[in-house]
Structure formats: structure tokens, C-alpha cells
Amino acid sequence: MQGRGAVVFVAMEIYVDGLPTYAGGLGLLAGDLLLSAADVGYPMVGVTLLHERGYVWHEVVGGKVVDRDEPYDPLELLEPLDVKLKLELRSGPLHLRVWRRAVKGVGGEVPVYFLDANVAENPPPLRALTSRVYIEGSWEERLLKELALGLGALQLVEELGLEARKFHLNESHAGFLALELLKRSGDPELVKRKVVFTTHTPLPHGHEEFEYELVEKHYEVPPLAKELSPGKLRMTRLLEALAGYYNCVSHKFSRVHELLFPGSKPDYITNGVHHARWVHARVAELYDKHLPGWRGEPGALSRAVSMPLTEVAEAKRKCKEELVEYVNSRGYGNGTFEPGKLLAAARRRITGYKRLTLVLRDPEALEGLAKRYGLQLVFSGTVHPADASGKAELAKILDAASTLSHTRIAFVGHRSASFERLVAAGADLWLHTPRPPFEACGTSWMRAALNLTPTLASRDGGVLEAIVDGHNGWLFGKNALLPSEPLDEGAEAGELYAKLAEIAELYASDPKRYLLTCLRAAATIGPYFNSHRALSEYAARAYSA
């Protein structure tokens, strides 16, 4: 361990056990990285917003989707601190209360601090500022939320007297922290010594641009920042200039980012999930028995192929029975799921580019597969209330459930860590079908592999570093690098169905060989695509520089 002080990890969303303070992969990754830091005793501190109404989940009532938020009482789940922050904005002061929750690992704990604008000192419009993840009514509200996160994190560190080795800013959402450091020092080189920047998506929502007129209504922008980002405050461009180290989250995404932001030369550190947090209890029992030490050392998972097939088959059978029972009782679908038939699952944030419904594109082809192999599909995920493409995807899932007769389809609209583990372990096959090149990495396929479930994936994100077609999973489709690159969706779906047929035939005719594919998924993906390895790379290449 080099350097002094703690790494201050700042993100708009951080998943902490039992809290709905995340929207998707970025928040899960943040929580997993901090848990790994707690496991190995690496000095880190997390800072995020309170989000006491969570994100969103969906209930299907009478065939219609009803959005629900996820309220929780911070008094029950967090520790209130006797710390009040006061951000002096041009438009008036913004007051923030601070809550704390410890992330506890096998080697110690990491504190996560939650910033809360719902205090009496703030006027009513500001009190709801920190209430929901990414759900705002205007660009101005989003700007204020990002000011609260970036400036609040910096002031919190100072109020607590923490020594910050580095500030690790996840996405451009926390960029005002770097901007404030620039304002104070006037020297980009001094800022670079303190700032690490990670970008997690090629899509615009991770690369906000604000009109200076709007920003300067609330915050005085230093002239040097306008030189670094002329015309508009382009947060990603600014952070590329102010970060001493910045990275993308997979090798392919680093190439895509270079094309989208000409002149940028990011490093890449591929994402990883916490290897123990997301494993179902029955699978964990197998690992405890045959791979001693795996909880502390994920490299032990490389020996998964040595586990007896009979015991693996029995554990997977029980997990699948549990998932089938759950889907039949809690899911919205078109019939009864059966443990004896091939079950494929997709559990992700639902939005257009993730293409959860690519498998539904040709109903006739899908029904043909279902008639022959008894195909069952479980979809689960959440849609941002303002995402028209995500709502359209969800509508397609519900429509397929009402119109297809041979393909069993179910949708599960709520979310929890226990369901994440159950669906990953109970499925026979994981579907990961984003439209290239919009998937920066993806992590659901990593959680599936940890639970002995192989993935059928399109050629995008981190799977290109992990999956060998036909060995530890399956790949299909074109490896596009530019959003403007033409992509034949019909051809993509055709390749998907061809692979599905190949997989279904293997599952039906050679179950032992299928189980070997499951074991190879765990043995090849688990030891590397985990947050222990990601943290070690950040520590060596970003935090010690």
C-alpha cells in the first residue's frame, strides 16, 4: 500500500446492502469495490447522495405497468452524524445533513457517507434534491444535484478532517469537485495529483453538458475551466483535462471512447463484481466444500472444473426449482414454468440499447424453438420513468407474454440482492444482448458465471475479454465500434436464434457437457472479473500515482 490517507470514492449511486440507493450497474460496482476494500483492509471512503425514495420498481396490475418508488427510513438503516454542510452557491446556501453506513468486510470496514438535502434550513424545492436516483424534473435540478455531490463530498472530507489520498470520481456527475479544486489552486497540475476519473458509458447521460449561463446562476466557474471546455461546460472533457489518471471500464470501451472523444487516451480497468456477495447460498455451499478459501481469494474459483458433476447438477436443480416457484407465484407471465425445461434469464436495467427484447424479434422463430425444446424466458429489470426506449422494451415483453403460446415468458418487476442471486443461479442460460457499441462493460454476466450459469452474449463490452464461444459461453453478432455503424437487427436476431438452437440441443442431448460449460464459466470468469482484482489494479495504477 503506497501513499497516505484514504481514497475518497464519489459516485451518484452506491449500492450498500439493504439500501435502494442505486439504479444499475454503476451503483452495484461502486458497492462491490468498497466491499472489496473492506475485505482487504484498503483505506477508502464512499460518498453519495441519500436517495431516501430509492429508484423505481414495477408492478403489473391488470396488464398495465405501475411504477413504484422504494422509500426507506434513514433513521432505521443509517447513522446520523452531527455534521452539517453549507454550500455557498450563488443562488443561495444549500444545506446538507450527513448520514453514515459502514460497509463491513472480512478485513475491516469502509464508511459510506450519504448527503441529505431534506433539512429545515433548505427551501421546499431543494429539500427533495437528494430524494431519488437520477430522477429529476429539469436540467437545473440535475445541475444542483451534481453540485451537492461534488462540492458536498469535498466539504465533507474537510469537515471530518480526512486526509484524501485521491478523489475517485465515477462518471462526470461528481465533476464539480475537480472544478472546485481548480478554482482554489488555479493550477491543473495540482488538481491532477488528487483526481482519478472513471467513465462508465459511451451514452450522453454519463457525459453531461451544461450551458455556462445556467451553471453560473448557481456556481462561479473559473476562467481556466472555460478554456479547457469552451462554449459549454462539458464535464467529461473537463475531467479528462483535470484527472491525473482516467480510465474506461473495458478494453473495447476504451477504443469506443477514443472514437467518441477524439484526442482522448484513456487507460482501461475492466469491471469486476464482488465474488462472494452475489453467489447463491447453495452454490456457496458447493464452493465451501470443494474450493476452500474462495471467499477470501477468488482465484480459488479457477478450480471449479474439479467439482463433481453430480453435486453441481443437484445444486443447480434446487436453485432452478426455487426460481421456478418464485416466478410462478410472483412473476407476470403467460403460463406455468417447469424445472425440466431450458430456462434463460435476462436481469438488467431495461433501456433500448440493452436490447433485452432482441430474443423476441421474430416470434415465429422463437415459437419454433419453444415447440421443440420447451424454451422459458424470465425478464427482470427497471425502466427510468423518463426513458421512452425502456418503456417500449417493457411493453414488448408484456405483449409477448400475452401473444406467444409455446414460449413461456415472465416478467419480474421488483429488485433485491436475494433475487439477483436467485435468478443468476436458477437460470440455465444468461442472455446479454446489448446493441454494440453502447455497452461499456456489463456485469450481470459476471454474476451469472459466479453462479455456474453461462452466458449467450452479443459482441460488446467486457464479454469480449471473457467468453470463448462454445467453451465457457457463447457469442453472436457484429462487433461494431461506432454508434453510427450500420447494424442489421434481423441478422443479429437470426444469429441469436441459431445459437439458442445450438445451446438448447446441447442442454437436451448432452447435459454433462452442458454442465462442463457451466463449470468453465465459473472457473474462467470468477477468478478475474471480480472487484478484488479491479481494486488491485486501481491501487497500482490510479491511487498510487
Coordinates of C-alpha atoms in Angstrom, one line a residue:
M1 CA 0.0 0.0 0.0
Q2 CA 1.5 3.3 -1.1
G3 CA 0.8 6.9 -0.1
R4 CA -1.1 8.3 2.8
G5 CA -4.7 8.9 3.6
A6 CA -7.8 7.3 2.1
V7 CA -9.2 7.2 -1.4
V8 CA -12.4 9.1 -1.4
F9 CA -14.8 7.3 -3.9
V10 CA -17.5 9.7 -5.1
A11 CA -20.5 8.4 -7.1
M12 CA -24.1 9.4 -7.7
E13 CA -25.1 5.9 -6.7
I14 CA -23.6 3.3 -4.4
Y15 CA -25.2 0.0 -3.5
V16 CA -25.0 -0.8 0.2
D17 CA -26.7 -4.0 1.5
G18 CA -30.4 -3.4 2.1
L19 CA -30.5 0.1 0.6
P20 CA -32.1 1.1 -2.7
T21 CA -29.5 3.8 -3.3
Y22 CA -28.6 2.7 -6.8
A23 CA -30.1 2.5 -10.3
G24 CA -28.0 -0.1 -12.1
G25 CA -24.5 -1.4 -12.8
L26 CA -22.6 1.7 -11.7
G27 CA -24.0 1.6 -8.2
L28 CA -23.6 -2.1 -7.9
L29 CA -19.9 -1.8 -9.0
A30 CA -19.3 1.0 -6.5
G31 CA -20.7 -1.0 -3.7
D32 CA -18.7 -4.1 -4.7
L33 CA -15.4 -2.1 -5.0
L34 CA -15.9 -0.7 -1.5
L35 CA -16.8 -4.1 -0.1
S36 CA -13.5 -5.5 -1.6
A37 CA -11.7 -2.6 0.1
A38 CA -13.2 -3.6 3.4
D39 CA -12.3 -7.2 2.8
V40 CA -8.6 -6.5 2.2
G41 CA -8.2 -3.5 4.5
Y42 CA -7.6 -0.9 1.8
P43 CA -8.3 2.7 3.1
M44 CA -11.3 4.0 1.2
V45 CA -14.3 6.2 1.9
G46 CA -17.5 6.3 -0.1
V47 CA -19.6 9.5 -0.7
T48 CA -23.0 9.6 -2.4
L49 CA -26.5 11.1 -2.0
L50 CA -29.1 9.8 0.4
H51 CA -31.8 8.8 -2.1
E52 CA -34.4 8.1 0.6
R53 CA -37.0 7.2 -2.0
G54 CA -34.7 5.0 -4.0
Y55 CA -35.0 4.5 -7.7
V56 CA -38.0 2.6 -9.2
W57 CA -39.6 -0.8 -9.4
H58 CA -42.5 -2.0 -11.5
E59 CA -45.8 -3.8 -10.6
V60 CA -48.0 -5.2 -13.4
V61 CA -51.6 -4.5 -12.4
G62 CA -54.4 -5.7 -14.8
G63 CA -51.8 -5.9 -17.6
K64 CA -50.6 -2.3 -17.0
V65 CA -47.2 -1.3 -15.6
V66 CA -47.4 0.8 -12.4
D67 CA -44.1 2.4 -11.3
R68 CA -43.3 2.4 -7.6
D69 CA -40.6 4.1 -5.7
E70 CA -38.6 2.5 -2.9
P71 CA -38.8 4.6 0.3
Y72 CA -36.8 3.7 3.4
D73 CA -36.3 5.4 6.7
P74 CA -32.7 6.5 7.1
L75 CA -33.1 6.5 10.9
E76 CA -33.6 2.8 10.8
L77 CA -30.7 1.9 8.4
L78 CA -28.1 4.7 8.7
E79 CA -26.3 6.5 11.5
P80 CA -27.0 10.3 11.6
L81 CA -23.8 12.3 12.1
D82 CA -23.5 15.6 14.0
V83 CA -22.2 17.2 10.8
K84 CA -24.0 19.9 8.8
L85 CA -22.6 21.1 5.5
K86 CA -23.4 24.5 4.0
L87 CA -22.6 25.0 0.3
E88 CA -22.4 28.7 -0.6
L89 CA -24.0 28.8 -4.0
R90 CA -24.6 32.0 -6.0
S91 CA -28.3 31.3 -5.8
G92 CA -28.2 30.9 -2.0
P93 CA -26.9 28.4 0.5
L94 CA -27.6 24.7 0.2
H95 CA -27.6 22.8 3.5
L96 CA -26.8 19.1 3.7
R97 CA -27.2 16.7 6.5
V98 CA -24.8 13.7 6.7
W99 CA -25.6 10.1 7.4
R100 CA -23.2 7.2 7.7
R101 CA -23.2 3.4 7.0
A102 CA -20.3 1.1 7.4
V103 CA -19.6 -1.5 4.6
K104 CA -18.2 -4.4 6.6
G105 CA -15.8 -6.9 5.1
V106 CA -13.7 -9.7 6.4
G107 CA -10.7 -7.4 6.9
G108 CA -12.4 -4.3 8.3
E109 CA -14.9 -1.8 7.2
V110 CA -15.3 1.2 4.9
P111 CA -17.6 4.1 5.7
V112 CA -20.1 5.4 3.2
Y113 CA -21.4 8.9 3.7
F114 CA -24.8 9.9 2.4
L115 CA -25.6 13.6 1.8
D116 CA -29.2 14.7 2.5
A117 CA -30.8 18.0 1.4
N118 CA -34.1 17.2 3.2
V119 CA -33.5 19.6 6.1
A120 CA -35.5 22.5 7.5
E121 CA -32.8 25.1 6.5
N122 CA -33.5 24.5 2.8
P123 CA -36.5 25.9 0.9
P124 CA -39.0 23.3 -0.2
P125 CA -37.7 23.0 -3.8
L126 CA -34.3 22.0 -2.6
R127 CA -35.4 19.6 0.1
A128 CA -36.3 16.9 -2.5
L129 CA -33.0 17.3 -4.3
T130 CA -31.4 14.2 -2.9
S131 CA -34.5 12.0 -2.7
R132 CA -34.3 9.8 -5.9
V133 CA -31.6 8.3 -8.0
Y134 CA -31.3 10.1 -11.4
I135 CA -34.9 11.2 -11.3
E136 CA -35.2 15.0 -11.8
G137 CA -37.7 17.4 -13.2
S138 CA -35.3 19.7 -15.1
W139 CA -31.7 20.2 -16.1
E140 CA -31.4 22.8 -13.4
E141 CA -32.4 20.2 -10.8
R142 CA -29.8 17.8 -12.2
L143 CA -27.1 20.6 -12.0
L144 CA -28.0 21.3 -8.4
K145 CA -27.8 17.6 -7.6
E146 CA -24.3 17.4 -9.1
L147 CA -23.2 20.5 -7.2
A148 CA -24.5 18.8 -4.0
L149 CA -22.5 15.7 -4.8
G150 CA -19.2 17.2 -5.9
L151 CA -19.0 20.2 -3.6
G152 CA -20.6 18.3 -0.7
A153 CA -18.1 15.5 -0.9
L154 CA -15.2 17.9 -0.8
Q155 CA -16.6 19.9 2.1
L156 CA -17.4 16.7 3.9
V157 CA -13.8 15.5 3.7
E158 CA -12.6 18.8 5.1
E159 CA -15.2 18.9 7.9
L160 CA -14.3 15.4 9.0
G161 CA -10.6 16.1 8.8
L162 CA -10.0 13.3 6.5
E163 CA -6.7 13.1 4.5
A164 CA -7.7 12.3 0.9
R165 CA -5.0 10.4 -1.0
K166 CA -7.1 10.6 -4.1
F167 CA -10.6 11.6 -5.1
H168 CA -12.0 8.9 -7.4
L169 CA -14.8 10.5 -9.4
N170 CA -17.2 8.0 -11.0
E171 CA -18.8 9.4 -14.1
S172 CA -18.8 13.1 -14.7
H173 CA -21.6 13.5 -12.1
A174 CA -19.0 14.3 -9.5
G175 CA -17.1 16.7 -11.7
F176 CA -17.7 19.9 -9.6
L177 CA -15.3 18.5 -7.0
A178 CA -12.5 18.8 -9.5
L179 CA -13.7 22.2 -10.7
E180 CA -13.7 23.5 -7.1
L181 CA -10.1 22.2 -6.6
L182 CA -9.2 24.1 -9.8
K183 CA -10.9 27.2 -8.6
R184 CA -8.9 27.1 -5.3
S185 CA -5.5 26.3 -6.7
G186 CA -5.6 27.8 -10.2
D187 CA -3.2 25.0 -11.3
P188 CA -4.5 22.0 -13.3
E189 CA -1.3 20.1 -12.4
L190 CA -2.1 20.3 -8.7
V191 CA -5.6 19.0 -9.3
K192 CA -4.3 16.1 -11.3
R193 CA -2.3 14.9 -8.3
K194 CA -5.6 14.4 -6.5
V195 CA -8.2 13.4 -9.1
V196 CA -8.9 10.0 -10.6
F197 CA -11.8 9.8 -13.2
T198 CA -13.6 6.7 -14.4
T199 CA -16.1 6.9 -17.2
H200 CA -18.7 4.0 -17.4
T201 CA -20.7 4.6 -20.5
P202 CA -20.5 6.0 -24.1
L203 CA -24.0 7.4 -23.8
P204 CA -24.8 11.1 -23.2
H205 CA -26.3 10.6 -19.7
G206 CA -22.7 9.9 -18.5
H207 CA -21.2 12.9 -20.2
E208 CA -23.4 15.9 -19.2
E209 CA -23.1 19.2 -20.9
F210 CA -24.4 22.4 -19.2
E211 CA -24.8 25.9 -20.6
Y212 CA -22.5 28.3 -18.7
E213 CA -25.4 30.6 -18.2
L214 CA -27.2 28.0 -16.2
V215 CA -24.2 26.9 -14.3
E216 CA -23.2 30.5 -13.3
K217 CA -26.6 31.1 -11.9
H218 CA -25.5 28.8 -9.1
Y219 CA -21.7 28.5 -9.3
E220 CA -18.9 30.7 -10.3
V221 CA -16.9 28.9 -13.0
P222 CA -13.1 29.8 -13.0
P223 CA -11.9 31.2 -16.3
L224 CA -9.4 28.4 -16.8
A225 CA -12.3 25.9 -16.9
K226 CA -13.9 27.8 -19.8
E227 CA -10.6 27.5 -21.7
L228 CA -10.5 23.8 -21.0
S229 CA -14.2 23.4 -22.1
P230 CA -15.1 26.3 -24.4
G231 CA -18.7 27.1 -25.3
K232 CA -20.3 24.7 -22.7
L233 CA -19.3 23.0 -19.5
R234 CA -18.6 19.6 -20.9
M235 CA -17.9 17.6 -17.8
T236 CA -16.1 14.6 -19.4
R237 CA -13.8 16.8 -21.4
L238 CA -13.1 18.9 -18.3
L239 CA -12.3 15.8 -16.2
E240 CA -10.1 14.3 -18.8
A241 CA -8.0 17.5 -18.5
L242 CA -8.1 17.6 -14.7
A243 CA -7.6 13.9 -13.8
G244 CA -4.1 12.6 -13.2
Y245 CA -5.5 9.2 -14.2
Y246 CA -8.6 8.3 -16.1
N247 CA -10.0 5.1 -17.4
C248 CA -12.7 3.2 -19.2
V249 CA -14.2 0.0 -17.8
S250 CA -13.3 -2.5 -20.5
H251 CA -10.8 -2.8 -23.4
K252 CA -13.4 -2.3 -26.1
F253 CA -15.0 0.6 -24.4
S254 CA -11.6 2.4 -24.3
R255 CA -11.4 2.1 -28.1
V256 CA -15.0 3.3 -28.4
H257 CA -14.3 6.3 -26.1
E258 CA -11.3 7.3 -28.1
L259 CA -13.5 7.5 -31.3
L260 CA -16.3 9.4 -29.5
F261 CA -13.8 11.8 -27.8
P262 CA -11.0 12.4 -30.4
G263 CA -7.7 13.1 -28.7
S264 CA -8.5 11.2 -25.5
K265 CA -6.3 8.4 -24.5
P266 CA -7.8 6.6 -21.5
D267 CA -6.4 3.6 -19.8
Y268 CA -8.8 0.7 -19.1
I269 CA -9.6 -1.3 -16.0
T270 CA -12.2 -3.9 -16.7
N271 CA -15.1 -4.0 -14.2
G272 CA -15.5 -6.8 -11.7
V273 CA -18.2 -7.9 -9.2
H274 CA -17.7 -9.0 -5.7
H275 CA -17.1 -12.7 -6.0
A276 CA -18.8 -13.7 -2.7
R277 CA -21.7 -11.1 -2.3
W278 CA -23.6 -12.4 -5.4
V279 CA -23.3 -16.2 -5.0
H280 CA -26.5 -18.0 -4.1
A281 CA -26.3 -20.0 -0.8
R282 CA -26.5 -23.4 -2.5
V283 CA -23.7 -22.6 -4.9
A284 CA -21.6 -21.1 -2.0
E285 CA -22.0 -24.4 -0.1
L286 CA -20.5 -26.2 -3.1
Y287 CA -17.6 -23.8 -3.2
D288 CA -17.1 -24.0 0.6
K289 CA -16.9 -27.8 0.3
H290 CA -14.7 -28.1 -2.8
L291 CA -12.8 -24.8 -3.1
P292 CA -11.7 -23.9 0.4
G293 CA -10.5 -20.3 0.8
W294 CA -12.5 -19.0 -2.2
R295 CA -14.3 -16.3 -0.1
G296 CA -11.0 -14.6 0.6
E297 CA -9.2 -15.5 -2.6
P298 CA -11.4 -15.5 -5.8
G299 CA -8.5 -17.2 -7.6
A300 CA -9.6 -20.4 -6.0
L301 CA -12.6 -20.4 -8.3
S302 CA -10.3 -21.5 -11.1
R303 CA -10.6 -25.0 -9.7
A304 CA -14.4 -25.1 -10.1
V305 CA -14.0 -27.5 -13.0
S306 CA -12.8 -30.1 -10.5
M307 CA -16.2 -30.2 -8.6
P308 CA -18.2 -33.4 -9.0
L309 CA -20.8 -33.0 -11.8
T310 CA -23.4 -34.9 -9.7
E311 CA -23.2 -32.3 -6.9
V312 CA -23.2 -29.4 -9.3
A313 CA -26.2 -30.8 -11.1
E314 CA -28.1 -31.2 -7.8
A315 CA -27.3 -27.6 -6.6
K316 CA -28.4 -26.1 -9.9
R317 CA -31.5 -28.2 -9.9
K318 CA -32.5 -27.0 -6.5
C319 CA -31.8 -23.3 -7.4
K320 CA -33.8 -23.7 -10.6
E321 CA -36.8 -25.2 -8.7
E322 CA -36.7 -22.3 -6.3
L323 CA -36.6 -19.8 -9.1
V324 CA -39.4 -21.5 -11.0
E325 CA -41.6 -21.5 -7.8
Y326 CA -40.8 -17.8 -7.3
V327 CA -41.6 -16.8 -10.9
N328 CA -44.8 -18.8 -10.9
S329 CA -46.0 -17.1 -7.8
R330 CA -44.6 -13.6 -8.2
G331 CA -44.0 -13.0 -11.9
Y332 CA -46.3 -11.7 -14.6
G333 CA -46.4 -14.2 -17.4
N334 CA -48.3 -16.4 -19.8
G335 CA -48.2 -19.8 -18.1
T336 CA -46.5 -22.2 -15.7
F337 CA -42.8 -22.5 -15.7
E338 CA -41.3 -26.0 -15.3
P339 CA -38.0 -27.1 -13.8
G340 CA -37.3 -29.6 -16.5
K341 CA -37.2 -27.2 -19.5
L342 CA -34.5 -24.8 -20.6
L343 CA -34.8 -21.5 -18.7
A344 CA -33.0 -18.4 -20.0
A345 CA -32.9 -15.2 -18.0
A346 CA -32.1 -11.5 -18.5
R347 CA -31.9 -9.3 -15.4
R348 CA -30.8 -5.8 -16.3
R349 CA -31.7 -2.2 -16.3
I350 CA -34.3 -2.0 -19.2
T351 CA -33.4 0.5 -21.9
G352 CA -33.3 0.5 -25.6
Y353 CA -29.6 -0.1 -26.2
K354 CA -29.5 -3.1 -23.9
R355 CA -31.9 -4.9 -26.3
L356 CA -33.5 -7.3 -23.8
T357 CA -36.2 -8.0 -26.4
L358 CA -33.9 -8.9 -29.3
V359 CA -34.8 -12.5 -28.5
L360 CA -38.5 -11.6 -29.1
R361 CA -37.8 -10.0 -32.5
D362 CA -39.0 -13.0 -34.6
P363 CA -42.0 -14.6 -32.8
E364 CA -42.3 -17.4 -35.4
A365 CA -38.6 -18.4 -35.0
L366 CA -38.9 -18.2 -31.2
E367 CA -42.1 -20.3 -31.1
G368 CA -40.4 -22.9 -33.3
L369 CA -37.6 -23.2 -30.7
A370 CA -40.0 -23.4 -27.9
K371 CA -42.1 -26.1 -29.5
R372 CA -39.0 -28.2 -30.0
Y373 CA -37.2 -27.5 -26.7
G374 CA -39.7 -26.0 -24.3
L375 CA -38.0 -22.6 -24.0
Q376 CA -38.7 -20.5 -21.0
L377 CA -37.7 -16.8 -20.7
V378 CA -37.5 -14.7 -17.5
F379 CA -37.1 -10.9 -17.9
S380 CA -36.4 -8.7 -14.9
G381 CA -35.3 -5.1 -14.6
T382 CA -36.3 -1.4 -14.1
V383 CA -37.1 1.4 -16.5
H384 CA -36.3 5.1 -15.8
P385 CA -39.6 6.9 -15.7
A386 CA -38.4 9.3 -18.5
D387 CA -36.9 6.6 -20.7
A388 CA -39.2 6.1 -23.7
S389 CA -37.0 3.4 -25.2
G390 CA -37.1 1.4 -22.0
K391 CA -40.8 1.7 -21.7
A392 CA -41.1 0.4 -25.3
E393 CA -38.9 -2.6 -24.4
L394 CA -41.0 -3.4 -21.4
A395 CA -44.2 -3.1 -23.5
K396 CA -42.7 -5.7 -25.9
I397 CA -42.1 -8.1 -23.1
L398 CA -45.6 -7.8 -21.8
D399 CA -47.0 -8.1 -25.3
A400 CA -45.0 -11.2 -26.0
A401 CA -46.3 -12.7 -22.7
S402 CA -49.9 -12.1 -23.9
T403 CA -49.5 -13.3 -27.5
L404 CA -47.0 -16.2 -27.6
S405 CA -48.4 -19.6 -26.8
H406 CA -45.4 -22.0 -26.7
T407 CA -42.7 -19.8 -25.3
R408 CA -43.1 -19.3 -21.6
I409 CA -42.4 -15.7 -20.7
A410 CA -42.4 -14.0 -17.3
F411 CA -41.5 -10.5 -16.1
V412 CA -40.4 -9.8 -12.5
G413 CA -40.6 -6.1 -11.8
H414 CA -39.1 -5.7 -8.3
R415 CA -35.4 -5.9 -7.4
S416 CA -33.3 -7.1 -4.4
A417 CA -30.0 -8.7 -3.8
S418 CA -31.6 -12.0 -2.9
F419 CA -33.4 -12.1 -6.3
E420 CA -30.2 -11.1 -8.1
R421 CA -28.6 -14.2 -6.6
L422 CA -31.6 -16.5 -7.2
V423 CA -32.2 -15.6 -10.9
A424 CA -28.4 -15.9 -11.6
A425 CA -28.2 -19.3 -10.0
G426 CA -31.6 -20.7 -11.1
A427 CA -31.3 -19.9 -14.8
D428 CA -29.7 -22.4 -17.2
L429 CA -28.6 -19.6 -19.5
W430 CA -28.0 -15.9 -19.2
L431 CA -28.9 -13.5 -22.0
H432 CA -26.7 -10.5 -22.5
T433 CA -27.7 -8.9 -25.8
P434 CA -26.8 -5.2 -25.9
R435 CA -26.5 -3.3 -29.2
P436 CA -22.8 -2.7 -30.0
P437 CA -21.0 -0.4 -29.2
F438 CA -23.2 1.0 -26.3
E439 CA -22.4 -1.5 -23.6
A440 CA -19.3 -0.2 -21.7
C441 CA -18.8 -3.5 -19.9
G442 CA -21.8 -5.2 -18.4
T443 CA -21.7 -7.1 -15.1
S444 CA -24.8 -9.3 -15.0
W445 CA -23.0 -12.0 -16.9
M446 CA -20.2 -11.9 -14.3
R447 CA -22.8 -12.6 -11.5
A448 CA -24.3 -15.4 -13.6
A449 CA -20.9 -17.1 -14.1
L450 CA -20.2 -16.9 -10.4
N451 CA -23.5 -18.9 -10.0
L452 CA -22.5 -21.6 -12.6
T453 CA -24.6 -20.1 -15.4
P454 CA -23.1 -19.5 -18.8
T455 CA -24.0 -16.5 -21.0
L456 CA -25.1 -16.0 -24.6
A457 CA -23.8 -12.6 -25.4
S458 CA -23.6 -10.1 -28.2
R459 CA -20.1 -8.9 -29.0
D460 CA -19.8 -5.8 -26.9
G461 CA -18.3 -4.6 -23.6
G462 CA -16.3 -6.9 -21.3
V463 CA -17.6 -10.2 -22.6
L464 CA -15.0 -9.9 -25.4
E465 CA -12.3 -10.3 -22.8
A466 CA -14.0 -13.2 -21.1
I467 CA -16.1 -15.5 -23.2
V468 CA -14.7 -18.0 -25.6
D469 CA -17.5 -19.1 -27.9
G470 CA -18.6 -22.6 -27.2
H471 CA -16.2 -23.1 -24.3
N472 CA -17.4 -21.0 -21.3
G473 CA -20.4 -19.3 -23.0
W474 CA -21.5 -18.3 -26.5
L475 CA -21.1 -15.2 -28.7
F476 CA -23.2 -13.9 -31.6
G477 CA -23.5 -10.8 -33.8
K478 CA -21.3 -8.0 -35.1
N479 CA -18.5 -6.2 -33.1
A480 CA -19.4 -2.6 -34.0
L481 CA -17.2 0.2 -32.8
L482 CA -19.2 3.3 -33.7
P483 CA -22.8 4.2 -32.9
S484 CA -23.3 5.3 -36.5
E485 CA -22.0 1.9 -37.8
P486 CA -24.9 0.1 -39.5
L487 CA -26.2 -3.0 -37.8
D488 CA -28.7 -5.4 -39.3
E489 CA -31.0 -6.2 -36.4
G490 CA -32.7 -9.0 -38.4
A491 CA -29.3 -10.7 -39.0
E492 CA -28.4 -10.2 -35.3
A493 CA -31.6 -11.9 -34.2
G494 CA -31.0 -14.7 -36.7
E495 CA -27.6 -15.4 -35.2
L496 CA -29.1 -15.3 -31.8
Y497 CA -31.7 -17.9 -32.7
A498 CA -29.1 -20.1 -34.3
K499 CA -27.0 -20.0 -31.1
L500 CA -30.1 -20.6 -29.0
A501 CA -30.9 -23.7 -31.0
E502 CA -27.4 -25.0 -30.6
I503 CA -27.5 -24.4 -26.9
A504 CA -30.9 -25.9 -26.4
E505 CA -29.8 -29.0 -28.3
L506 CA -26.7 -29.3 -26.1
Y507 CA -28.8 -28.9 -23.0
A508 CA -31.3 -31.5 -24.1
S509 CA -28.9 -34.1 -25.6
D510 CA -25.7 -33.9 -23.6
P511 CA -26.4 -32.5 -20.1
K512 CA -23.0 -33.4 -18.8
R513 CA -21.3 -31.4 -21.5
Y514 CA -23.6 -28.5 -20.7
L515 CA -22.6 -28.7 -17.0
L516 CA -19.0 -28.6 -18.0
T517 CA -19.7 -25.3 -19.8
C518 CA -21.3 -24.1 -16.6
L519 CA -18.2 -25.0 -14.6
R520 CA -15.9 -23.4 -17.1
A521 CA -17.9 -20.2 -16.9
A522 CA -17.2 -20.1 -13.2
A523 CA -13.6 -21.2 -13.5
T524 CA -12.6 -18.7 -16.1
I525 CA -14.7 -15.6 -15.3
G526 CA -14.9 -15.8 -11.5
P527 CA -11.1 -15.6 -10.8
Y528 CA -10.5 -12.4 -12.9
F529 CA -13.8 -10.5 -13.3
N530 CA -14.1 -9.6 -9.7
S531 CA -13.8 -6.5 -7.6
H532 CA -10.8 -7.7 -5.7
R533 CA -8.8 -7.7 -9.0
A534 CA -10.3 -4.4 -10.1
L535 CA -9.4 -2.8 -6.8
S536 CA -5.8 -4.1 -7.0
E537 CA -5.5 -2.5 -10.5
Y538 CA -6.9 0.8 -9.3
A539 CA -4.5 0.7 -6.3
A540 CA -1.5 0.1 -8.5
R541 CA -2.3 2.3 -11.5
A542 CA -4.6 5.0 -10.2
Y543 CA -4.3 5.5 -6.5
S544 CA -0.5 5.2 -6.0
A545 CA 0.5 7.5 -8.9

